[in-house]
Coordinates of C-alpha atoms and ligand atoms in Angstrom, one line a residue:
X1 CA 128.5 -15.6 43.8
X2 CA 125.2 -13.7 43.6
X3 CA 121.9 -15.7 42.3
X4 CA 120.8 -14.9 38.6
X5 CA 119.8 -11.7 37.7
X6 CA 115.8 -12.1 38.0
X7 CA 114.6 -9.7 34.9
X8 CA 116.6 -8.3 31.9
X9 CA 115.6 -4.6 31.1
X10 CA 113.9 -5.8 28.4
X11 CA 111.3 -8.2 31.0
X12 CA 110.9 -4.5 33.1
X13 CA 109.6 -2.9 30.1
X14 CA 107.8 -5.8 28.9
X15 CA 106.3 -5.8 32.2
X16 CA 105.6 -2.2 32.5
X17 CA 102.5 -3.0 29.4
X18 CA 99.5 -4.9 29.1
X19 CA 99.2 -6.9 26.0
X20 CA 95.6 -7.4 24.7
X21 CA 95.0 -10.0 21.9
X22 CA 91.6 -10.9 19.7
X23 CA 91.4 -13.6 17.4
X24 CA 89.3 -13.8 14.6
X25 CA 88.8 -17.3 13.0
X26 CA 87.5 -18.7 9.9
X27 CA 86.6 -22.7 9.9
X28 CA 85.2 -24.2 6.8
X29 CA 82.6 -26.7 7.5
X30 CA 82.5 -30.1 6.2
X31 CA 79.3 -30.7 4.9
X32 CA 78.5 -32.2 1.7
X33 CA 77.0 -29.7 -0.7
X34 CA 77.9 -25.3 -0.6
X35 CA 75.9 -23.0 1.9
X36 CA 73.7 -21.5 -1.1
X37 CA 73.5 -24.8 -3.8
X38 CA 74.0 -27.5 -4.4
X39 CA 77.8 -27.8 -5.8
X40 CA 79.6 -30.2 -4.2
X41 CA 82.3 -29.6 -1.1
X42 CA 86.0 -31.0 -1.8
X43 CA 89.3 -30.3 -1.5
X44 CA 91.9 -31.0 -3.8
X45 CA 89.7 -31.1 -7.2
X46 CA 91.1 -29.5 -10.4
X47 CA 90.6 -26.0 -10.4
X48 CA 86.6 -25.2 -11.4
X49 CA 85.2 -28.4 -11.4
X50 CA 82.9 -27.8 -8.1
X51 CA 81.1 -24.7 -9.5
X52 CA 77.5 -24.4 -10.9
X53 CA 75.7 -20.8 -11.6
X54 CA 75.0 -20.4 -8.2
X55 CA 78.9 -20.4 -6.9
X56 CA 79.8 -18.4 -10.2
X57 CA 77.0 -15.9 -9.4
X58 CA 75.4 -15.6 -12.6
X59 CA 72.7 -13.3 -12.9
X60 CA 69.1 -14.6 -12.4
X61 CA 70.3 -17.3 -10.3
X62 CA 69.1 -17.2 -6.4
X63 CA 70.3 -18.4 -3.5
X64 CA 69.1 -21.4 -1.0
X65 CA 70.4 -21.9 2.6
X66 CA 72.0 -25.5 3.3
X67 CA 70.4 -26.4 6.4
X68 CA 73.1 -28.6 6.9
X69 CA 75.5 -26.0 7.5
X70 CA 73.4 -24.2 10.1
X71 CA 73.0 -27.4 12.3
X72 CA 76.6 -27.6 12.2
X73 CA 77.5 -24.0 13.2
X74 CA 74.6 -24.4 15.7
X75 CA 76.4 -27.6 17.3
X76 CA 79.3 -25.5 17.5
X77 CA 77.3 -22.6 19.1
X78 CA 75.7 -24.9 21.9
X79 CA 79.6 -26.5 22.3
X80 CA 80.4 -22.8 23.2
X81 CA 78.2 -22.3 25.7
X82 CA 76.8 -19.0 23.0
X83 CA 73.0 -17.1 23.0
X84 CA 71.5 -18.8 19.7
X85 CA 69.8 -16.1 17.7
X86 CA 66.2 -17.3 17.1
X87 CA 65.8 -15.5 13.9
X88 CA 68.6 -14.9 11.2
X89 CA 69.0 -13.3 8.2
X90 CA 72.2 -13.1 5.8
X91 CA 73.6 -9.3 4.9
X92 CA 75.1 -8.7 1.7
X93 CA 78.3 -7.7 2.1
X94 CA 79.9 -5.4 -0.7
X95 CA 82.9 -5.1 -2.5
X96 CA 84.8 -5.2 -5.7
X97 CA 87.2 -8.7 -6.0
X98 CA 87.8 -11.0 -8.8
X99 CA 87.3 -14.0 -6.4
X100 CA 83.9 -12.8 -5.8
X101 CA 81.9 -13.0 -8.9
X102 CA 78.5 -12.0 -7.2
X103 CA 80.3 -8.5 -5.9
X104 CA 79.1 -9.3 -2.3
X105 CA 79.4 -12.5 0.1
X106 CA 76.9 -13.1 1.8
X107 CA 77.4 -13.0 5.5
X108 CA 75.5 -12.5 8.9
X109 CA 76.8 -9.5 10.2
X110 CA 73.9 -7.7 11.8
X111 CA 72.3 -11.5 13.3
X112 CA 75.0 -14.0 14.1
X113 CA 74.2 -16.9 14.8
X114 CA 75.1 -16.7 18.3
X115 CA 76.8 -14.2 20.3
X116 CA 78.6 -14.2 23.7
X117 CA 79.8 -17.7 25.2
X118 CA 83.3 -19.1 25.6
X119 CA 85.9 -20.9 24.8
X120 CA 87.5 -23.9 27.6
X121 CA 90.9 -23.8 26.7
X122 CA 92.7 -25.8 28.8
X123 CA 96.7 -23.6 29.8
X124 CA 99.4 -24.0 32.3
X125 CA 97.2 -27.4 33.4
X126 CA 93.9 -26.1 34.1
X127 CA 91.0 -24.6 32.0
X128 CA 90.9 -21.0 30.8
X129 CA 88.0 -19.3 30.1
X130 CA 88.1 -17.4 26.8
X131 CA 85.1 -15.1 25.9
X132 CA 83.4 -15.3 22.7
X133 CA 82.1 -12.0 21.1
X134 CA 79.8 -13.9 18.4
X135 CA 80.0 -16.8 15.9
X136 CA 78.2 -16.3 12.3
X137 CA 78.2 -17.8 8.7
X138 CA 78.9 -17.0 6.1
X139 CA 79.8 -18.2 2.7
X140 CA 83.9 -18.2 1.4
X141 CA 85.5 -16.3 -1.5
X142 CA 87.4 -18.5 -4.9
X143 CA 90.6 -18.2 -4.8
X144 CA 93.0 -16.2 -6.7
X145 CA 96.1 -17.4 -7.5
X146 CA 99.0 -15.0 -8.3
X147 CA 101.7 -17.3 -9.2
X148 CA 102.5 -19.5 -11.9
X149 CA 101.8 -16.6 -14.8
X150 CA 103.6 -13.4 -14.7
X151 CA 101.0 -11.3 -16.7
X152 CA 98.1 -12.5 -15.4
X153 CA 96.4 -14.1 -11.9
X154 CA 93.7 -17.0 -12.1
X155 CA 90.9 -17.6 -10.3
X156 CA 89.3 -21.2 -8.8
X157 CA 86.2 -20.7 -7.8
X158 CA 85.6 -24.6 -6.4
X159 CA 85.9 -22.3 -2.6
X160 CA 83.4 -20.1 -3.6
X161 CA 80.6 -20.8 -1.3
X162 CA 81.8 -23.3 1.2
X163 CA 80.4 -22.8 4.3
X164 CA 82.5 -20.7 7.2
X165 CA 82.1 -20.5 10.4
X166 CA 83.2 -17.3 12.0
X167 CA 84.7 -17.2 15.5
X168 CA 85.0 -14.1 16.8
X169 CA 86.6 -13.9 20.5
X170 CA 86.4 -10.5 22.5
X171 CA 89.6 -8.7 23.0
X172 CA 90.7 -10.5 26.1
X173 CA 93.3 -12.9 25.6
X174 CA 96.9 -11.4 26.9
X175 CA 99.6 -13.7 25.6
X176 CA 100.8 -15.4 22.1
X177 CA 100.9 -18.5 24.1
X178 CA 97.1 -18.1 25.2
X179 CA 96.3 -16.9 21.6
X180 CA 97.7 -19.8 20.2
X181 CA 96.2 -22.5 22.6
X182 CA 92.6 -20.9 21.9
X183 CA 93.5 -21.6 18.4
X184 CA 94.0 -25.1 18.8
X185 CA 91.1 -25.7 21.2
X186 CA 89.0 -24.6 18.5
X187 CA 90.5 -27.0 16.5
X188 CA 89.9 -29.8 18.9
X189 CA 86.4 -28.4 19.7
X190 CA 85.7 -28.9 15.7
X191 CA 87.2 -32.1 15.3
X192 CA 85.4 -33.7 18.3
X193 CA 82.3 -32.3 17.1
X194 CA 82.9 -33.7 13.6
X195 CA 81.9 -30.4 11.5
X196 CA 85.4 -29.3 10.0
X197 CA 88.7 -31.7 9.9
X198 CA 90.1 -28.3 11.3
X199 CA 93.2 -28.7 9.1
X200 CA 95.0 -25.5 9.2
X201 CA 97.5 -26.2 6.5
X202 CA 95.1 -26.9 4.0
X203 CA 93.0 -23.9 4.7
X204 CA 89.9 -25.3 6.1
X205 CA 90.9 -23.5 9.8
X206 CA 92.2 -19.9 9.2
X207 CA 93.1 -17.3 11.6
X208 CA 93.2 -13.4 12.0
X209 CA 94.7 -11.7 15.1
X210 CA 94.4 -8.5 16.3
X211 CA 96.5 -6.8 19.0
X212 CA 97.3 -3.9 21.0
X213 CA 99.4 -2.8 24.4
X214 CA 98.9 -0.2 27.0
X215 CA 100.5 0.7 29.9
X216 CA 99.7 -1.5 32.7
X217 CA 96.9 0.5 34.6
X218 CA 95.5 2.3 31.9
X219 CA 92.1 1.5 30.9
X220 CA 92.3 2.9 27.7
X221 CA 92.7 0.8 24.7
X222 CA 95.9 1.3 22.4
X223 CA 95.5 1.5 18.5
X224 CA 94.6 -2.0 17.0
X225 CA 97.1 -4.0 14.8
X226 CA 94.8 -6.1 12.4
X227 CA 97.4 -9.2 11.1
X228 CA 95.7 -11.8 8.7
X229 CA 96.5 -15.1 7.3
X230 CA 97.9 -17.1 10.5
X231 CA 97.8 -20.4 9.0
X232 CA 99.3 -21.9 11.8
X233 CA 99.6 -22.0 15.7
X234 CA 103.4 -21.7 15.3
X235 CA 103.3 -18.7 12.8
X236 CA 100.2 -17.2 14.9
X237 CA 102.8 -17.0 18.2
X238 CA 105.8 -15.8 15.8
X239 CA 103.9 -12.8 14.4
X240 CA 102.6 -11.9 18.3
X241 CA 105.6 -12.1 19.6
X242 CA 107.4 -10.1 16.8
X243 CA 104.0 -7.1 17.0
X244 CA 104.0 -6.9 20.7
X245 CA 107.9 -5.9 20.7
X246 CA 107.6 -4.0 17.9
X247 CA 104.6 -1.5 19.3
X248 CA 106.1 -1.8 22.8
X249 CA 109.8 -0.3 20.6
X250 CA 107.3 2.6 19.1
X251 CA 105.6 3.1 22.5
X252 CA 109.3 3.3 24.4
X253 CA 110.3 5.7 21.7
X254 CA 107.2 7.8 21.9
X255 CA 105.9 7.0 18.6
X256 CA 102.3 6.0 17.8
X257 CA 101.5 3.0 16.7
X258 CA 99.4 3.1 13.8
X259 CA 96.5 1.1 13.6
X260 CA 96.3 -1.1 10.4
X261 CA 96.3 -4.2 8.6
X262 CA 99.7 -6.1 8.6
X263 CA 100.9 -9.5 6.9
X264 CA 103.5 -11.9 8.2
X265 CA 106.1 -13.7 6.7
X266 CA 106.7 -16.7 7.8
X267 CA 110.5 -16.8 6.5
X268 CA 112.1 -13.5 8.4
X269 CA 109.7 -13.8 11.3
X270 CA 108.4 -10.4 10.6
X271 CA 105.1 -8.7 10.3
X272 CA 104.6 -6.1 7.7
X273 CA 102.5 -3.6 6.7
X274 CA 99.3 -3.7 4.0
X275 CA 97.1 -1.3 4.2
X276 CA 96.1 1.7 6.4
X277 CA 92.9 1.6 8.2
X278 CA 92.0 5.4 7.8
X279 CA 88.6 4.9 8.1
X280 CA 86.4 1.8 9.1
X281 CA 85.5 0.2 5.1
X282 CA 82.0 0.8 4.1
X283 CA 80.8 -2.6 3.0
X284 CA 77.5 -1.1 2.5
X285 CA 75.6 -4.2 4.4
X286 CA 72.4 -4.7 3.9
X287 CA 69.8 -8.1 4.1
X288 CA 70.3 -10.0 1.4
X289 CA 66.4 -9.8 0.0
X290 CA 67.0 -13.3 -1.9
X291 CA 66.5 -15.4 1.0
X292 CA 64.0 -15.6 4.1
X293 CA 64.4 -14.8 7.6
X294 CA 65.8 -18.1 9.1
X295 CA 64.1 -19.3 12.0
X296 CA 65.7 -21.7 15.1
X297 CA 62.8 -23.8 16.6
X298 CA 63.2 -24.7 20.2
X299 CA 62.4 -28.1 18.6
X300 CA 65.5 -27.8 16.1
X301 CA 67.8 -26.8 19.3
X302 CA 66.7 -29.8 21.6
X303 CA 67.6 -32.1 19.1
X304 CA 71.2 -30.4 18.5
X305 CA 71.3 -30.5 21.6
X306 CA 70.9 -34.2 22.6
X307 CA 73.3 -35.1 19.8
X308 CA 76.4 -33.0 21.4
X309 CA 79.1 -35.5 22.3
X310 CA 80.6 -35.3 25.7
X311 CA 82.9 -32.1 25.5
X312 CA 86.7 -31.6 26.0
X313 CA 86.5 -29.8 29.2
X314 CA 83.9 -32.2 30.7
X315 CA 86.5 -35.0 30.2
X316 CA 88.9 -33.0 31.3
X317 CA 87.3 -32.8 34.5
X318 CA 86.1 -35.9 34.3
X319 CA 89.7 -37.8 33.6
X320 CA 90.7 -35.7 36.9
X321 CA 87.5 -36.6 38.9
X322 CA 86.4 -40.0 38.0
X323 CA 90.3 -41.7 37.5
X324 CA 92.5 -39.6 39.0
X325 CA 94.5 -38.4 36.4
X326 CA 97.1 -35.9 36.3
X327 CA 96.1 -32.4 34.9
X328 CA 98.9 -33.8 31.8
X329 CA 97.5 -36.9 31.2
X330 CA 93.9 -35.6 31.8
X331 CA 94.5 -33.6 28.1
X332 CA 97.2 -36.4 26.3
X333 CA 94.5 -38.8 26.3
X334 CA 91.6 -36.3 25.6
X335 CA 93.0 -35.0 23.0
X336 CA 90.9 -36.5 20.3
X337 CA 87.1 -38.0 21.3
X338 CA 87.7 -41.4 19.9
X339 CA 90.7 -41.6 22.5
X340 CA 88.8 -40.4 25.1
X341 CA 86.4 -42.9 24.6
X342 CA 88.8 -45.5 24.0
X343 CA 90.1 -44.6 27.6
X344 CA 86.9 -44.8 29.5
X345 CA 86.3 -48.9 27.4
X346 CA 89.5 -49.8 28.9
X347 CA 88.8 -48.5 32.4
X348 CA 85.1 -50.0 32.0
X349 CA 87.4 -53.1 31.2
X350 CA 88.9 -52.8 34.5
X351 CA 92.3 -51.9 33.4
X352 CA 93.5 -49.4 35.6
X353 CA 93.7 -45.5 34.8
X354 CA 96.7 -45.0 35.3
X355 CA 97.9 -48.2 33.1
X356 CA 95.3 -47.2 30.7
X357 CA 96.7 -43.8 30.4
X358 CA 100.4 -45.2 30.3
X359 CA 99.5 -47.9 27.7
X360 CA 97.5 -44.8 25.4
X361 CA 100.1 -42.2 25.7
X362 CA 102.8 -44.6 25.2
X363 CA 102.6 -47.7 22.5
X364 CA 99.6 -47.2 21.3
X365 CA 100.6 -43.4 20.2
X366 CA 104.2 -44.4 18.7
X367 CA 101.9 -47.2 17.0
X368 CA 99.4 -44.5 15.5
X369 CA 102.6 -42.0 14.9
X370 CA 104.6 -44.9 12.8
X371 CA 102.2 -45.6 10.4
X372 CA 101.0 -42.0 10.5
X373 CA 97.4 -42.7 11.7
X374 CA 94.8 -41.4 13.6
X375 CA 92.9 -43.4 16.7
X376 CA 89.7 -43.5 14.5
X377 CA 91.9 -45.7 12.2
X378 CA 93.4 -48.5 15.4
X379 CA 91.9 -51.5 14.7
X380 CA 92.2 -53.3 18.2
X381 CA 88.9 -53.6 19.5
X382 CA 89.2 -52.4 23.8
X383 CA 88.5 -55.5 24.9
X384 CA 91.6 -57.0 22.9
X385 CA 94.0 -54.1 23.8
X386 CA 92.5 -54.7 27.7
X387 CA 93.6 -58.6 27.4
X388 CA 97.1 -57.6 26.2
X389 CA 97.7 -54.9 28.9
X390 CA 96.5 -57.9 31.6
X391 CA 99.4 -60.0 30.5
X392 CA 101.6 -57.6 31.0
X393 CA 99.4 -56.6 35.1
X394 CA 99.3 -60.3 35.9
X395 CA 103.2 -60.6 34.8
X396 CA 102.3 -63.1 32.1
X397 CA 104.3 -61.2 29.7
X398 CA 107.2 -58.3 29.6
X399 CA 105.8 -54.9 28.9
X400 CA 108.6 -54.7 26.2
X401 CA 107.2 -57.7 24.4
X402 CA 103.7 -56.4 24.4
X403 CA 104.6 -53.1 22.9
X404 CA 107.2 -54.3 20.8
X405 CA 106.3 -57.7 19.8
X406 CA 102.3 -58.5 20.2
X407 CA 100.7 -55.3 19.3
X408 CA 102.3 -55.6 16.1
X409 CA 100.9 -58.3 15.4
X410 CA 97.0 -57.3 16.8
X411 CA 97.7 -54.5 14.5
X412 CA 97.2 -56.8 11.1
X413 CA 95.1 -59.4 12.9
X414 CA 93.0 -57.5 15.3
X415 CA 90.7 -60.3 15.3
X416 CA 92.9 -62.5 17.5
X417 CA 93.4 -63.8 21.2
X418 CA 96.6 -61.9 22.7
X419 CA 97.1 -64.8 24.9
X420 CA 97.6 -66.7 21.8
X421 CA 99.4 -64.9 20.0
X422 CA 101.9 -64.3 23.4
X423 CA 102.0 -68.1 23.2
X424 CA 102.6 -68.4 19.3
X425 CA 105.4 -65.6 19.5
X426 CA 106.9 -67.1 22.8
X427 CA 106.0 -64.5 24.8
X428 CA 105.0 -66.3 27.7
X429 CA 107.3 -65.6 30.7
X430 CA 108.4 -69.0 32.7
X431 CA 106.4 -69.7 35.5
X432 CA 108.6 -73.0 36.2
X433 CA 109.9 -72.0 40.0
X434 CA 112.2 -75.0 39.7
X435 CA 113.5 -74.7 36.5
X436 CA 114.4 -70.6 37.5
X437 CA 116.1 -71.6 40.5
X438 CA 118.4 -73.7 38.6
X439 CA 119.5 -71.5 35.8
X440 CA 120.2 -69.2 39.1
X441 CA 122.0 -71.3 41.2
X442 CA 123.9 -72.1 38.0
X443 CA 125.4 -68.6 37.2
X444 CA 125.7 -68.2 41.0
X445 CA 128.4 -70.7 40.6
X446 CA 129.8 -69.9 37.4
X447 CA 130.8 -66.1 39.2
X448 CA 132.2 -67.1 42.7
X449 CA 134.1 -64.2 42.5
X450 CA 131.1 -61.4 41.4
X451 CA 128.7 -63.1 44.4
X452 CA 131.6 -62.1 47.0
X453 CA 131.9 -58.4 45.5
X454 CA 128.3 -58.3 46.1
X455 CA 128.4 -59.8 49.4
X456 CA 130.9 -57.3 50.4
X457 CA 128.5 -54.4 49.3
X458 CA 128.7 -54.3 45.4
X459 CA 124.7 -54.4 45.0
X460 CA 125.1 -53.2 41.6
X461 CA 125.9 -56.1 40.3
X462 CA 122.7 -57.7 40.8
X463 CA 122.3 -56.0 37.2
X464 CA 125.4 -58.3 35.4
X465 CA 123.4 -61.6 37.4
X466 CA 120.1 -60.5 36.0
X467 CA 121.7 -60.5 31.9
X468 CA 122.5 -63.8 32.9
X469 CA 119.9 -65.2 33.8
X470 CA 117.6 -63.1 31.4
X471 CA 119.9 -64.6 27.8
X472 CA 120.3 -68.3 29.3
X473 CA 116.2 -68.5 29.7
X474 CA 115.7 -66.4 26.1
X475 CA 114.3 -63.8 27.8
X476 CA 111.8 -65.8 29.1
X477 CA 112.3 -65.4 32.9
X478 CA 109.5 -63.4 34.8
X479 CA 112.0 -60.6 35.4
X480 CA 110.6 -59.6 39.1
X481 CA 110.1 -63.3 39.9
X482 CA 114.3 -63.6 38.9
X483 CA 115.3 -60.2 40.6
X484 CA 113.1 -61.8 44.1
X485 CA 114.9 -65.3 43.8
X486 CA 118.3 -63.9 42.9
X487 CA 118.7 -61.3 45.2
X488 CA 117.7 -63.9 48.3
X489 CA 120.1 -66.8 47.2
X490 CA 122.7 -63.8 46.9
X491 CA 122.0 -62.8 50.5
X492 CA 122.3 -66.4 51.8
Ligands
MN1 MN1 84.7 -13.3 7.7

């Protein structure tokens, strides 16, 4: 028999290109009131309830910049590692759509608030370094809503005006898979910054990629494929995966690929074309000459600055560094900065890492996955959770009973002493030598026959001694102390 076959044709021509992706994404940030007024920021309202005459654009009416909104998108910007822009200004940005009322958003294309910086995106177990061409704001459209009617569409216009951010990566990214994890590191990066909930089903994270291939070698660019509305990692990797073999089929068959705008559906798995980019759309940009230049003091920056929590990839070098994680658990229990700081109480507790690791990614997440929460929401203070993890290090209690049994319970009283409750559930393992000795030497004699198959080499049935023992002391046996004391007065 000859070893598998290493590569399929279809890997040599797959191989034979270079795949060059760019990602375009749109996060909504969570602040209270719109990027030009004062309307309120919500999700989930009845349909034109958030909108004033500033997010319906009524003539006469002017705009005024949320500074709210730009100290999030700056925190964001420092996170990044980006060049702040010093001094800003918003470009109108022109074109005809019934979700826009004014006839232009207003956006910063010609002074983003930052350019260049990256993203840490952490792939195949250690950090990737994904450039950032620029971030900027900008305000979103309403929505329009096709459905529901057949002769006419509707429009909400509670979106119109919430603040976006605008994250712009440079074309550098060469797999789905790599596309996909930036994606979701700039949801983490959000989330642990606290400026957007990140949610990409509901909208508030939306993404745009853009692809092209060329022969491996070349240095020239292929022609752009522009697909919009990713609203989700999954879907994002799906419509990749089904471009890239679809130009690669057109390149293989000597066929351009044309550059323009595709959709994807989610149900066939298929992208599909919109519209034609013939010629780059004039938008006619120009400063919008409602509001002033905005300025960035040094002042404004340092105190952004000071208020940036500690960042994914510093704790992902610090989980490595400082408690010897694995590259794994190093991301599992940074995932979120409340569990990362969660982790660190319970090593400043003097649990272990590696318990404290074990305990987080195990219990405590089925825990938070039963009932559907977050870690913000676990009420178990560290010091608590630290006591019940020590019952189980100083073999006071089972690790099943902890998990099982006594978290439960912390879970609706947090407030209590795990010992106790240990105590009050009958947790506590038997430390009565004596007492374990005789329930041993008991079922030793009740099995003459088992003790002489194990004698004559039959060690597995240490196992059938151990249920004994285990049901005629309710469980209550220190298992390791039982396994020690049976397995000598076997070899007597
Ligand atoms: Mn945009």
């Amino acid at each position: 028999m000859s070893g598998n076959i290493p590569f399929t044709m279809e890997d040599v021509i797959r191989n034979s290109y270079e795949v060059i992706i760019g990602l375009e994404v749109h996060v909504q940030l969570n602040t209270q009131s719109k990027i030009f007024c004062a309307d309120p920021v919500a999700f989930g309202k009845e349909p034109n309830t958030l909108v004033g005459i500033v997010s319906l654009g009524l003539p006469g009416t002017l705009p005024r910049l949320n500074r709210e909104v730009v100290s999030k998108g700056l925190q964001m910007a420092l996170a990044c590692h980006c060049d702040i822009s010093r001094t800003q200004h918003f470009d109108r940005k022109n074109y005809f759509y019934p979700d826009l009322p004014k006839g232009y958003q207003l956006t910063q294309d010609r002074s983003p608030l930052a350019r260049g910086g990256y993203l840490a995106v952490p792939v195949r177990e250690s950090i990737l370094r994904i450039p950032l061409q620029k971030i900027h704001l900008e305000e979103d459209a309403g929505k329009s809503m096709h459905d529901g009617d057949e002769k006419h569409s509707r429009v909400d216009f509670n979106r119109a005006g919430i603040p976006l951010l605008e994250i712009v990566t440079k074309p550098s990214i060469n797999t789905p898979a790599d596309a996909a994890a930036a994606v979701s590191e700039i949801r983490r990066l959000v989330r642990f910054l606290g400026v957007s909930d990140g949610n990409m089903e509901q909208g508030s994270l939306r993404c745009d990629a853009n692809v092209s291939i060329r022969s491996k070698g070349s240095s020239v660019l292929g022609r752009k494929v522009e697909i919009k509305n990713l609203n989700s990692t999954r879907n994002l990797t799906h419509a990749l995966d089904y471009d890239i073999e679809r130009q690669i089929g057109l390149a293989e068959a000597g066929l351009p690929v044309t550059s323009e705008t595709r959709g994807f559906d989610a149900v066939d798995g298929k992208t599909f074309p919109q519209r034609v980019k013939e010629a780059l759309n004039d938008y006619r940009y120009f400063p919008d000459p409602d509001l002033p230049q905005l300025e960035v003091s040094d002042a404004w920056l340092e105190e952004i600055r000071a208020t940036l929590p500690v960042l994914p990839e510093e704790w992902f070098n610090r989980m490595i560094d400082r408690y010897q994680l694995s590259p794994y658990d190093a991301l599992v229990v940074s995932e979120t900065l409340q569990e990362a700081e969660y982790f660190e109480s319970l090593c400043a507790l003097g649990v272990r890492p590696k318990a404290a690791a074990n305990w987080m990614m195990g219990p405590l997440k089925s825990l938070l996955n039963d009932r559907g929460w977050e870690m913000s929401a676990f009420p178990v203070a560290p010091g608590t959770f630290a006591s019940a993890i020590g019952l189980v290090e100083s073999n006071q209690v089972s690790f099943s009973a902890v998990a099982q049994k006594l978290l439960p319970v912390l879970l609706s009283s947090p407030g209590r002493e795990p010992v106790e409750v240990a105590r009050e559930l009958g947790l506590i393992l038997e430390e009565d030598d004596a007492a374990l000795d005789k329930v041993i030497s008991g079922v030793l004699r009740e099995f003459p026959l088992k003790v002489e198959a194990y004698r004559e080499g039959k060690k597995g049935i240490v196992a059938m001694f151990m249920g004994e023992v285990m049901k005629r002391t309710a469980g209550k046996a220190n298992p390791r102390k039982a396994n020690e004391l049976l397995t000598k007065k076997l070899s007597e």
